[in-house]
């Protein structure tokens, strides 16, 4: 099987700082890839390259047989991107925003309307479809972003902390949705700090640290008989093995009475 995403020698620098250092990664159709790493590891930069936001990189990115540089707009049409934070047009309603998004993808108005109504109903936002989004909670906004990223039925779905702000039922819904999309042959590129979710939903887990991939395999392969959780594996591989000591220091700092004024 040919990879749907093939990244070769991907490097990105900001001045003298190397953010991505010779990344090589193949992603296959119908896979859920859990892409994890500490803050500043290069996750978001990778996503920005794949979505065409960053174009001044070295190396090669092939998506569905197309060179990303040469076929940027064609590739963008294949991708649904759900970021953690995005600037929604607060003065628009979900209906107006999703109509706008669908139109950008060249969708017919009737198709946009049908899909929009079904999606927002599934997310429990039917009653809010014509309400301005400036009054929406973070979770409600995230649901609209999820709908906008999936509206055009993309073959590749890129999610960057998609569960941020969602309530427990919505988290369960999204996890089930990912499995359904996988069954339909769609490829899911999932970035998250929620290790328990990544561990459960991912076929392959890719761990990046300091711009370099340091682990790539199934959860079973990564634990390799150790019996450890993904959180423990993450901690060891990123050399954060003094976390317990740091937690103790933080707790001590809060109870330190030095120079504390008595009220």
PDB file of C-alpha atoms in Angstrom:
ATOM      1  CA  UNK A   1       0.000   0.000   0.000  1.00  0.00           C
ATOM      2  CA  UNK A   2       1.268   3.453  -0.921  1.00  0.00           C
ATOM      3  CA  UNK A   3       1.372   6.075   1.865  1.00  0.00           C
ATOM      4  CA  UNK A   4      -1.172   8.861   1.561  1.00  0.00           C
ATOM      5  CA  UNK A   5       1.299  11.219   3.286  1.00  0.00           C
ATOM      6  CA  UNK A   6       5.034  10.832   2.778  1.00  0.00           C
ATOM      7  CA  UNK A   7       7.375  13.249   4.537  1.00  0.00           C
ATOM      8  CA  UNK A   8      11.053  13.108   3.550  1.00  0.00           C
ATOM      9  CA  UNK A   9      13.902  15.028   5.192  1.00  0.00           C
ATOM     10  CA  UNK A  10      11.555  17.779   6.373  1.00  0.00           C
ATOM     11  CA  UNK A  11      13.487  20.584   8.035  1.00  0.00           C
ATOM     12  CA  UNK A  12      12.277  23.964   9.193  1.00  0.00           C
ATOM     13  CA  UNK A  13      14.362  26.700  10.783  1.00  0.00           C
ATOM     14  CA  UNK A  14      13.532  30.051  12.322  1.00  0.00           C
ATOM     15  CA  UNK A  15      16.786  31.940  12.102  1.00  0.00           C
ATOM     16  CA  UNK A  16      19.390  29.836  13.894  1.00  0.00           C
ATOM     17  CA  UNK A  17      16.772  27.666  15.610  1.00  0.00           C
ATOM     18  CA  UNK A  18      15.935  24.321  14.007  1.00  0.00           C
ATOM     19  CA  UNK A  19      12.308  23.483  14.780  1.00  0.00           C
ATOM     20  CA  UNK A  20      12.044  20.396  12.569  1.00  0.00           C
ATOM     21  CA  UNK A  21      15.201  18.391  12.008  1.00  0.00           C
ATOM     22  CA  UNK A  22      15.148  15.951   9.087  1.00  0.00           C
ATOM     23  CA  UNK A  23      11.683  14.476   9.724  1.00  0.00           C
ATOM     24  CA  UNK A  24      10.857  11.289   7.795  1.00  0.00           C
ATOM     25  CA  UNK A  25       7.377   9.820   8.162  1.00  0.00           C
ATOM     26  CA  UNK A  26       4.951   7.735   6.093  1.00  0.00           C
ATOM     27  CA  UNK A  27       1.233   7.749   6.899  1.00  0.00           C
ATOM     28  CA  UNK A  28      -1.069   5.183   5.298  1.00  0.00           C
ATOM     29  CA  UNK A  29      -4.765   5.414   4.340  1.00  0.00           C
ATOM     30  CA  UNK A  30      -7.183   4.431   7.083  1.00  0.00           C
ATOM     31  CA  UNK A  31      -4.673   4.999   9.888  1.00  0.00           C
ATOM     32  CA  UNK A  32      -5.068   7.085  13.016  1.00  0.00           C
ATOM     33  CA  UNK A  33      -1.679   8.633  13.773  1.00  0.00           C
ATOM     34  CA  UNK A  34      -1.143   9.957  17.279  1.00  0.00           C
ATOM     35  CA  UNK A  35       1.457  12.733  16.954  1.00  0.00           C
ATOM     36  CA  UNK A  36       2.715  13.668  20.409  1.00  0.00           C
ATOM     37  CA  UNK A  37       5.551  15.584  22.021  1.00  0.00           C
ATOM     38  CA  UNK A  38       6.368  18.248  24.629  1.00  0.00           C
ATOM     39  CA  UNK A  39       5.561  21.902  24.042  1.00  0.00           C
ATOM     40  CA  UNK A  40       7.937  23.298  21.429  1.00  0.00           C
ATOM     41  CA  UNK A  41       8.777  19.844  20.055  1.00  0.00           C
ATOM     42  CA  UNK A  42       7.637  20.686  16.517  1.00  0.00           C
ATOM     43  CA  UNK A  43       4.099  19.277  16.411  1.00  0.00           C
ATOM     44  CA  UNK A  44       2.348  22.479  15.413  1.00  0.00           C
ATOM     45  CA  UNK A  45       5.049  23.306  12.880  1.00  0.00           C
ATOM     46  CA  UNK A  46       4.540  19.914  11.237  1.00  0.00           C
ATOM     47  CA  UNK A  47       0.808  20.542  11.072  1.00  0.00           C
ATOM     48  CA  UNK A  48       1.351  24.008   9.594  1.00  0.00           C
ATOM     49  CA  UNK A  49       3.532  22.500   6.872  1.00  0.00           C
ATOM     50  CA  UNK A  50       0.958  19.818   6.056  1.00  0.00           C
ATOM     51  CA  UNK A  51      -1.858  22.362   5.881  1.00  0.00           C
ATOM     52  CA  UNK A  52       0.133  24.777   3.719  1.00  0.00           C
ATOM     53  CA  UNK A  53       0.403  27.533   6.313  1.00  0.00           C
ATOM     54  CA  UNK A  54       4.211  27.227   6.308  1.00  0.00           C
ATOM     55  CA  UNK A  55       5.809  26.881   2.878  1.00  0.00           C
ATOM     56  CA  UNK A  56       9.439  27.888   3.446  1.00  0.00           C
ATOM     57  CA  UNK A  57      10.793  24.502   4.500  1.00  0.00           C
ATOM     58  CA  UNK A  58      13.358  22.127   3.073  1.00  0.00           C
ATOM     59  CA  UNK A  59      12.630  18.500   2.236  1.00  0.00           C
ATOM     60  CA  UNK A  60       9.653  17.014   0.464  1.00  0.00           C
ATOM     61  CA  UNK A  61       6.031  16.384   1.385  1.00  0.00           C
ATOM     62  CA  UNK A  62       3.903  14.180  -0.879  1.00  0.00           C
ATOM     63  CA  UNK A  63       0.157  13.938  -0.243  1.00  0.00           C
ATOM     64  CA  UNK A  64      -1.897  11.432  -2.253  1.00  0.00           C
ATOM     65  CA  UNK A  65       0.834  11.343  -4.873  1.00  0.00           C
ATOM     66  CA  UNK A  66       0.988  15.139  -5.191  1.00  0.00           C
ATOM     67  CA  UNK A  67       3.937  17.289  -4.214  1.00  0.00           C
ATOM     68  CA  UNK A  68       2.657  19.736  -1.603  1.00  0.00           C
ATOM     69  CA  UNK A  69       4.627  22.639  -3.033  1.00  0.00           C
ATOM     70  CA  UNK A  70       3.408  22.079  -6.585  1.00  0.00           C
ATOM     71  CA  UNK A  71      -0.224  21.213  -5.797  1.00  0.00           C
ATOM     72  CA  UNK A  72      -0.978  23.182  -2.659  1.00  0.00           C
ATOM     73  CA  UNK A  73      -4.627  23.999  -3.430  1.00  0.00           C
ATOM     74  CA  UNK A  74      -5.392  20.454  -4.582  1.00  0.00           C
ATOM     75  CA  UNK A  75      -3.943  19.087  -1.358  1.00  0.00           C
ATOM     76  CA  UNK A  76      -5.845  21.597   0.778  1.00  0.00           C
ATOM     77  CA  UNK A  77      -9.108  20.344  -0.720  1.00  0.00           C
ATOM     78  CA  UNK A  78      -8.311  16.847   0.560  1.00  0.00           C
ATOM     79  CA  UNK A  79      -7.630  18.015   4.113  1.00  0.00           C
ATOM     80  CA  UNK A  80      -9.953  18.876   6.963  1.00  0.00           C
ATOM     81  CA  UNK A  81      -8.137  20.836   9.670  1.00  0.00           C
ATOM     82  CA  UNK A  82      -9.477  21.279  13.197  1.00  0.00           C
ATOM     83  CA  UNK A  83      -7.151  23.462  15.319  1.00  0.00           C
ATOM     84  CA  UNK A  84      -7.278  23.913  19.069  1.00  0.00           C
ATOM     85  CA  UNK A  85      -7.723  27.635  18.741  1.00  0.00           C
ATOM     86  CA  UNK A  86      -9.047  29.495  15.738  1.00  0.00           C
ATOM     87  CA  UNK A  87     -10.477  32.910  15.092  1.00  0.00           C
ATOM     88  CA  UNK A  88     -14.136  32.268  14.435  1.00  0.00           C
ATOM     89  CA  UNK A  89     -16.126  35.138  13.017  1.00  0.00           C
ATOM     90  CA  UNK A  90     -17.941  35.914  16.246  1.00  0.00           C
ATOM     91  CA  UNK A  91     -20.616  38.034  14.628  1.00  0.00           C
ATOM     92  CA  UNK A  92     -21.689  35.132  12.411  1.00  0.00           C
ATOM     93  CA  UNK A  93     -24.012  32.312  13.364  1.00  0.00           C
ATOM     94  CA  UNK A  94     -22.958  28.665  12.897  1.00  0.00           C
ATOM     95  CA  UNK A  95     -25.217  28.511   9.835  1.00  0.00           C
ATOM     96  CA  UNK A  96     -23.527  31.553   8.291  1.00  0.00           C
ATOM     97  CA  UNK A  97     -20.023  30.363   9.192  1.00  0.00           C
ATOM     98  CA  UNK A  98     -20.505  26.858   7.821  1.00  0.00           C
ATOM     99  CA  UNK A  99     -22.125  28.206   4.659  1.00  0.00           C
ATOM    100  CA  UNK A 100     -19.067  30.409   4.212  1.00  0.00           C
ATOM    101  CA  UNK A 101     -16.697  27.476   4.817  1.00  0.00           C
ATOM    102  CA  UNK A 102     -18.568  25.169   2.469  1.00  0.00           C
ATOM    103  CA  UNK A 103     -18.626  27.792  -0.263  1.00  0.00           C
ATOM    104  CA  UNK A 104     -14.835  28.120  -0.050  1.00  0.00           C
ATOM    105  CA  UNK A 105     -14.632  24.399  -0.843  1.00  0.00           C
ATOM    106  CA  UNK A 106     -16.987  24.802  -3.814  1.00  0.00           C
ATOM    107  CA  UNK A 107     -19.802  22.814  -2.220  1.00  0.00           C
ATOM    108  CA  UNK A 108     -23.397  23.136  -3.387  1.00  0.00           C
ATOM    109  CA  UNK A 109     -25.679  25.080  -1.056  1.00  0.00           C
ATOM    110  CA  UNK A 110     -28.092  22.163  -0.622  1.00  0.00           C
ATOM    111  CA  UNK A 111     -25.262  19.811   0.383  1.00  0.00           C
ATOM    112  CA  UNK A 112     -23.889  22.355   2.850  1.00  0.00           C
ATOM    113  CA  UNK A 113     -27.309  22.802   4.439  1.00  0.00           C
ATOM    114  CA  UNK A 114     -27.995  19.074   4.756  1.00  0.00           C
ATOM    115  CA  UNK A 115     -24.614  18.223   6.274  1.00  0.00           C
ATOM    116  CA  UNK A 116     -24.572  21.276   8.520  1.00  0.00           C
ATOM    117  CA  UNK A 117     -27.942  20.517  10.060  1.00  0.00           C
ATOM    118  CA  UNK A 118     -27.019  16.875  10.722  1.00  0.00           C
ATOM    119  CA  UNK A 119     -23.613  17.740  12.212  1.00  0.00           C
ATOM    120  CA  UNK A 120     -24.841  20.499  14.494  1.00  0.00           C
ATOM    121  CA  UNK A 121     -27.712  18.313  15.641  1.00  0.00           C
ATOM    122  CA  UNK A 122     -25.231  15.535  16.532  1.00  0.00           C
ATOM    123  CA  UNK A 123     -23.195  18.049  18.536  1.00  0.00           C
ATOM    124  CA  UNK A 124     -26.295  19.323  20.341  1.00  0.00           C
ATOM    125  CA  UNK A 125     -26.205  22.732  18.679  1.00  0.00           C
ATOM    126  CA  UNK A 126     -29.461  22.623  16.712  1.00  0.00           C
ATOM    127  CA  UNK A 127     -31.028  25.310  18.869  1.00  0.00           C
ATOM    128  CA  UNK A 128     -27.958  27.518  18.403  1.00  0.00           C
ATOM    129  CA  UNK A 129     -27.656  27.259  14.626  1.00  0.00           C
ATOM    130  CA  UNK A 130     -28.871  30.850  14.115  1.00  0.00           C
ATOM    131  CA  UNK A 131     -27.328  32.321  17.260  1.00  0.00           C
ATOM    132  CA  UNK A 132     -24.322  34.617  17.000  1.00  0.00           C
ATOM    133  CA  UNK A 133     -21.159  32.885  18.167  1.00  0.00           C
ATOM    134  CA  UNK A 134     -19.874  35.755  20.310  1.00  0.00           C
ATOM    135  CA  UNK A 135     -21.943  34.281  23.145  1.00  0.00           C
ATOM    136  CA  UNK A 136     -20.655  30.703  22.670  1.00  0.00           C
ATOM    137  CA  UNK A 137     -18.575  28.822  25.220  1.00  0.00           C
ATOM    138  CA  UNK A 138     -15.191  27.374  24.239  1.00  0.00           C
ATOM    139  CA  UNK A 139     -16.736  23.925  23.891  1.00  0.00           C
ATOM    140  CA  UNK A 140     -19.500  25.205  21.604  1.00  0.00           C
ATOM    141  CA  UNK A 141     -16.929  26.962  19.439  1.00  0.00           C
ATOM    142  CA  UNK A 142     -14.877  23.771  19.239  1.00  0.00           C
ATOM    143  CA  UNK A 143     -17.919  21.848  18.016  1.00  0.00           C
ATOM    144  CA  UNK A 144     -18.449  24.396  15.234  1.00  0.00           C
ATOM    145  CA  UNK A 145     -14.754  24.059  14.294  1.00  0.00           C
ATOM    146  CA  UNK A 146     -15.115  20.274  14.154  1.00  0.00           C
ATOM    147  CA  UNK A 147     -18.126  20.628  11.882  1.00  0.00           C
ATOM    148  CA  UNK A 148     -16.317  23.096   9.618  1.00  0.00           C
ATOM    149  CA  UNK A 149     -13.292  20.822   9.284  1.00  0.00           C
ATOM    150  CA  UNK A 150     -15.400  17.801   8.306  1.00  0.00           C
ATOM    151  CA  UNK A 151     -18.076  19.531   6.243  1.00  0.00           C
ATOM    152  CA  UNK A 152     -16.430  18.888   2.847  1.00  0.00           C
ATOM    153  CA  UNK A 153     -15.865  15.184   3.625  1.00  0.00           C
ATOM    154  CA  UNK A 154     -12.041  15.281   3.509  1.00  0.00           C
ATOM    155  CA  UNK A 155      -9.952  12.157   2.978  1.00  0.00           C
ATOM    156  CA  UNK A 156      -7.340  13.410   5.475  1.00  0.00           C
ATOM    157  CA  UNK A 157      -8.349  14.894   8.834  1.00  0.00           C
ATOM    158  CA  UNK A 158      -5.776  16.812  10.872  1.00  0.00           C
ATOM    159  CA  UNK A 159      -6.737  17.519  14.460  1.00  0.00           C
ATOM    160  CA  UNK A 160      -4.700  19.653  16.856  1.00  0.00           C
ATOM    161  CA  UNK A 161      -6.019  19.187  20.414  1.00  0.00           C
ATOM    162  CA  UNK A 162      -9.584  18.673  19.118  1.00  0.00           C
ATOM    163  CA  UNK A 163     -11.036  17.809  22.539  1.00  0.00           C
ATOM    164  CA  UNK A 164     -10.096  21.130  24.118  1.00  0.00           C
ATOM    165  CA  UNK A 165     -13.078  22.580  25.962  1.00  0.00           C
ATOM    166  CA  UNK A 166     -15.448  19.716  25.165  1.00  0.00           C
ATOM    167  CA  UNK A 167     -17.639  18.122  27.806  1.00  0.00           C
ATOM    168  CA  UNK A 168     -17.402  14.409  28.634  1.00  0.00           C
ATOM    169  CA  UNK A 169     -20.190  13.336  26.273  1.00  0.00           C
ATOM    170  CA  UNK A 170     -18.726  15.325  23.385  1.00  0.00           C
ATOM    171  CA  UNK A 171     -15.305  13.733  24.007  1.00  0.00           C
ATOM    172  CA  UNK A 172     -16.869  10.273  23.760  1.00  0.00           C
ATOM    173  CA  UNK A 173     -18.688  11.334  20.586  1.00  0.00           C
ATOM    174  CA  UNK A 174     -15.486  12.564  18.934  1.00  0.00           C
ATOM    175  CA  UNK A 175     -13.595   9.385  19.874  1.00  0.00           C
ATOM    176  CA  UNK A 176     -16.345   7.274  18.284  1.00  0.00           C
ATOM    177  CA  UNK A 177     -16.359   9.586  15.268  1.00  0.00           C
ATOM    178  CA  UNK A 178     -12.638   9.017  14.729  1.00  0.00           C
ATOM    179  CA  UNK A 179     -13.195   5.268  14.628  1.00  0.00           C
ATOM    180  CA  UNK A 180     -16.045   5.692  12.144  1.00  0.00           C
ATOM    181  CA  UNK A 181     -13.905   7.901   9.896  1.00  0.00           C
ATOM    182  CA  UNK A 182     -11.134   5.305  10.053  1.00  0.00           C
ATOM    183  CA  UNK A 183     -13.582   2.586   8.976  1.00  0.00           C
ATOM    184  CA  UNK A 184     -14.470   4.745   5.981  1.00  0.00           C
ATOM    185  CA  UNK A 185     -10.797   4.722   4.954  1.00  0.00           C
ATOM    186  CA  UNK A 186      -9.998   8.260   6.042  1.00  0.00           C
ATOM    187  CA  UNK A 187      -6.608   9.120   7.484  1.00  0.00           C
ATOM    188  CA  UNK A 188      -6.499  10.857  10.870  1.00  0.00           C
ATOM    189  CA  UNK A 189      -3.458  12.879  11.964  1.00  0.00           C
ATOM    190  CA  UNK A 190      -4.117  13.496  15.650  1.00  0.00           C
ATOM    191  CA  UNK A 191      -2.025  15.861  17.791  1.00  0.00           C
ATOM    192  CA  UNK A 192      -2.764  15.879  21.505  1.00  0.00           C
ATOM    193  CA  UNK A 193      -1.352  16.076  25.016  1.00  0.00           C
ATOM    194  CA  UNK A 194      -4.097  13.736  26.280  1.00  0.00           C
ATOM    195  CA  UNK A 195      -2.042  10.544  26.449  1.00  0.00           C
ATOM    196  CA  UNK A 196      -4.887   8.268  27.500  1.00  0.00           C
ATOM    197  CA  UNK A 197      -6.915   9.231  24.425  1.00  0.00           C
ATOM    198  CA  UNK A 198      -3.939   8.908  22.055  1.00  0.00           C
ATOM    199  CA  UNK A 199      -3.140   5.509  23.548  1.00  0.00           C
ATOM    200  CA  UNK A 200      -6.677   4.241  22.937  1.00  0.00           C
ATOM    201  CA  UNK A 201      -7.464   5.629  19.477  1.00  0.00           C
ATOM    202  CA  UNK A 202      -4.127   5.537  17.614  1.00  0.00           C
ATOM    203  CA  UNK A 203      -2.925   2.786  15.287  1.00  0.00           C
ATOM    204  CA  UNK A 204       0.524   4.350  15.238  1.00  0.00           C
ATOM    205  CA  UNK A 205       2.057   6.746  17.754  1.00  0.00           C
ATOM    206  CA  UNK A 206       4.805   9.130  16.668  1.00  0.00           C
ATOM    207  CA  UNK A 207       6.749  10.896  19.406  1.00  0.00           C
ATOM    208  CA  UNK A 208       8.660  14.025  18.432  1.00  0.00           C
ATOM    209  CA  UNK A 209      11.071  15.881  20.697  1.00  0.00           C
ATOM    210  CA  UNK A 210      13.311  18.847  19.877  1.00  0.00           C
ATOM    211  CA  UNK A 211      12.300  18.620  16.227  1.00  0.00           C
ATOM    212  CA  UNK A 212      13.283  14.955  15.834  1.00  0.00           C
ATOM    213  CA  UNK A 213      11.147  11.810  15.760  1.00  0.00           C
ATOM    214  CA  UNK A 214      12.379   9.630  18.619  1.00  0.00           C
ATOM    215  CA  UNK A 215       9.713   6.900  18.541  1.00  0.00           C
ATOM    216  CA  UNK A 216       7.353   5.551  15.881  1.00  0.00           C
ATOM    217  CA  UNK A 217       5.184   2.470  16.281  1.00  0.00           C
ATOM    218  CA  UNK A 218       2.010   1.001  17.734  1.00  0.00           C
ATOM    219  CA  UNK A 219       1.401   1.362  21.443  1.00  0.00           C
ATOM    220  CA  UNK A 220       2.192  -2.338  21.870  1.00  0.00           C
ATOM    221  CA  UNK A 221       5.523  -1.839  20.091  1.00  0.00           C
ATOM    222  CA  UNK A 222       6.410   1.243  22.122  1.00  0.00           C
ATOM    223  CA  UNK A 223       5.763  -0.414  25.452  1.00  0.00           C
ATOM    224  CA  UNK A 224       7.743  -3.510  24.286  1.00  0.00           C
ATOM    225  CA  UNK A 225       6.860  -5.676  27.248  1.00  0.00           C
ATOM    226  CA  UNK A 226       7.464  -2.997  29.845  1.00  0.00           C
ATOM    227  CA  UNK A 227       3.786  -2.764  30.724  1.00  0.00           C
ATOM    228  CA  UNK A 228       4.069   1.005  31.021  1.00  0.00           C
ATOM    229  CA  UNK A 229       1.394   3.513  30.048  1.00  0.00           C
ATOM    230  CA  UNK A 230       1.951   5.918  27.179  1.00  0.00           C
ATOM    231  CA  UNK A 231       2.350   8.702  29.739  1.00  0.00           C
ATOM    232  CA  UNK A 232       5.233   6.828  31.375  1.00  0.00           C
ATOM    233  CA  UNK A 233       6.852   6.057  28.015  1.00  0.00           C
ATOM    234  CA  UNK A 234       6.516   9.711  27.021  1.00  0.00           C
ATOM    235  CA  UNK A 235       8.130  10.833  30.269  1.00  0.00           C
ATOM    236  CA  UNK A 236      11.108   8.495  29.859  1.00  0.00           C
ATOM    237  CA  UNK A 237      11.761   9.217  26.192  1.00  0.00           C
ATOM    238  CA  UNK A 238      11.618  12.975  26.657  1.00  0.00           C
ATOM    239  CA  UNK A 239      13.888  12.731  29.710  1.00  0.00           C
ATOM    240  CA  UNK A 240      11.296  14.186  32.041  1.00  0.00           C
ATOM    241  CA  UNK A 241      12.020  11.557  34.687  1.00  0.00           C
ATOM    242  CA  UNK A 242      12.339  14.147  37.452  1.00  0.00           C
ATOM    243  CA  UNK A 243       8.668  15.116  37.240  1.00  0.00           C
ATOM    244  CA  UNK A 244       7.889  13.702  40.676  1.00  0.00           C
ATOM    245  CA  UNK A 245      10.677  15.791  42.170  1.00  0.00           C
ATOM    246  CA  UNK A 246       9.396  18.883  40.373  1.00  0.00           C
ATOM    247  CA  UNK A 247       5.840  18.222  41.578  1.00  0.00           C
ATOM    248  CA  UNK A 248       7.171  17.970  45.122  1.00  0.00           C
ATOM    249  CA  UNK A 249       9.007  21.271  44.739  1.00  0.00           C
ATOM    250  CA  UNK A 250       5.847  22.977  43.503  1.00  0.00           C
ATOM    251  CA  UNK A 251       3.845  21.612  46.417  1.00  0.00           C
ATOM    252  CA  UNK A 252       6.543  22.784  48.850  1.00  0.00           C
ATOM    253  CA  UNK A 253       6.548  26.231  47.277  1.00  0.00           C
ATOM    254  CA  UNK A 254       2.840  26.615  47.955  1.00  0.00           C
ATOM    255  CA  UNK A 255       3.249  25.704  51.627  1.00  0.00           C
ATOM    256  CA  UNK A 256       6.450  27.669  52.215  1.00  0.00           C
ATOM    257  CA  UNK A 257       5.691  30.162  54.999  1.00  0.00           C
ATOM    258  CA  UNK A 258       8.821  32.227  54.437  1.00  0.00           C
ATOM    259  CA  UNK A 259       7.991  35.939  54.148  1.00  0.00           C
ATOM    260  CA  UNK A 260       4.279  35.113  54.298  1.00  0.00           C
ATOM    261  CA  UNK A 261       2.292  37.818  55.983  1.00  0.00           C
ATOM    262  CA  UNK A 262      -0.228  36.746  58.571  1.00  0.00           C
ATOM    263  CA  UNK A 263      -3.659  38.205  58.030  1.00  0.00           C
TER     264      UNK A 263
END
